[in-house]
C-alpha angles and dihedrals in degrees: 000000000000118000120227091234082066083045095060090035092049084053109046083055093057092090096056111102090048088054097047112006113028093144081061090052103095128195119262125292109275077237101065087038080051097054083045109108085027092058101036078059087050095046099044079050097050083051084051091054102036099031094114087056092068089066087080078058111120106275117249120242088210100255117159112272117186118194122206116204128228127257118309094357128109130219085276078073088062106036098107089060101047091051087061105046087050081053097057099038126296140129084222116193119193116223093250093201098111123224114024095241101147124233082004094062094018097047121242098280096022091264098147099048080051099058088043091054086054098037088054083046094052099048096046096035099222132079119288128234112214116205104200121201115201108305094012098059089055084059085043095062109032076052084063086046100057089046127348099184098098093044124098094182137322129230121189117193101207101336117170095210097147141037129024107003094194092062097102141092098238091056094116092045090043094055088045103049091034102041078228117138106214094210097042107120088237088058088048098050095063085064107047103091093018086119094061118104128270125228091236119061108274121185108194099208109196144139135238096228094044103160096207109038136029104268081220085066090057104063143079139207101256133221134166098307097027122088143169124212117195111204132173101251139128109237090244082057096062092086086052108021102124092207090058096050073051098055097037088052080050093053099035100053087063114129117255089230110041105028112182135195114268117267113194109235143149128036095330094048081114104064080061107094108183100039108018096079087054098047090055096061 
């Protein structure tokens, strides 16, 4: 049995090869790219079957959510989630800004993600969570980065924020769609420190047999208020894994004052590879 000390050690050593070695990290096998679309089918049907089970997931204190697609998707990518998280609780803002095309849909500078963060903040009045899938949870957090003040937490599902940008499988139609080039130093740049933590409290959710990015470019060094959740989940499932939507109510019912790390729990503890063995003994 794994101790939860070698949990945290084990975690705090994830981000490693983005810190150090980002040119070693490689895209995903053509294997995983390849289950994809079989296993997103076999995970919206596993929410189908076990969706009952998410009402035992944390209640919300509505407070404002935004959720920020993935590349190349829209908010009709993210609609099941934020179904949810209105369900249990949330005031939930879409990102409004179309097609997830980076800085064409973001702004150059992220300026439009910024005025709809504090658009959302100056009609509810709090601090607003962003919950970032793919693409869109590398635009989440360098949105912390620019200003966290109007930020409550951020949660990014498979967002490859750190490390090697060119390890994934949609490089060639990234760089297509976008005008980026993946290996420019620029592009590079924007990477380079992405593993390093946030100043508002950040969970990278990702999993180790993604099919799309490098699970390497996921993570972040963690800290007090940073932490990492591995889940068994294609990187397509990540709009419709019920353990994630578990994992994001978890994370997003902690308190303003008083965030603490994630504990798997509950009916999902078990898609959850590196502490849900431990938590069951």
């Amino acid at each position: 049995m794994r101790s939860i000390p070698k949990l945290v050690a084990q975690d705090d050593q994830l981000h490693s090869m983005a810190a150090h070695e980002p040119e070693a990290i490689r895209r995903p096998s053509l294997g995983w790219a390849l289950l994809e679309p079989a296993r997103f089918a076999a995970e919206l049907g596993l929410l189908a079957l076990t969706g009952p089970l998410l009402a035992t997931s944390p209640r919300g204190d509505g407070h404002p959510v935004m959720v920020l697609p993935g590349f190349a998707a829209t908010d009709h990518g993210t609609m099941l989630l934020r179904e949810f998280l209105s369900l249990i609780g949330y005031e939930v803002f879409p990102w409004n800004l179309g097609w997830n095309l980076d800085q064409h849909s973001a702004g150059e500078n992220g300026e439009y993600v910024a005025q709809r963060i504090d658009a959302i903040a100056d009609q509810t009045g709090r601090k607003v969570s962003l919950v970032g899938w793919s693409l869109g949870g590398v635009i989440a957090r360098e949105a912390a980065r620019r200003d966290s003040s109007p930020l409550r937490q951020v949660i990014t599902l498979a967002g490859p924020f750190a490390g090697n940008p060119s390890a994934t499988s949609l490089a060639i139609l990234y760089e297509m769609i976008t005008g980026n080039r993946l290996s420019s130093p620029e592009h590079r740049e924007r990477y380079r420190c992405g593993h390093r933590p946030l100043a508002v409290p950040s969970s990278a959710i990702f999993s180790k047999s993604d099919g799309v990015v490098a699970w390497q470019n996921c993570v972040s060094e963690t800290d007090a208020i940073t932490e990492n959740i591995e889940v068994y989940s294609s990187h397509s499932g990540f709009s419709v894994n019920p353990a994630v939507f578990y994992a994001v109510a978890d994370r997003l019912a902690q308190p303003e004052q008083g965030w603490s790390k994630f504990v798997p729990s509950g009916p999902y503890r078990h898609f959850f590879p590196e502490m849900g063995s431990a938590q069951g003994n």
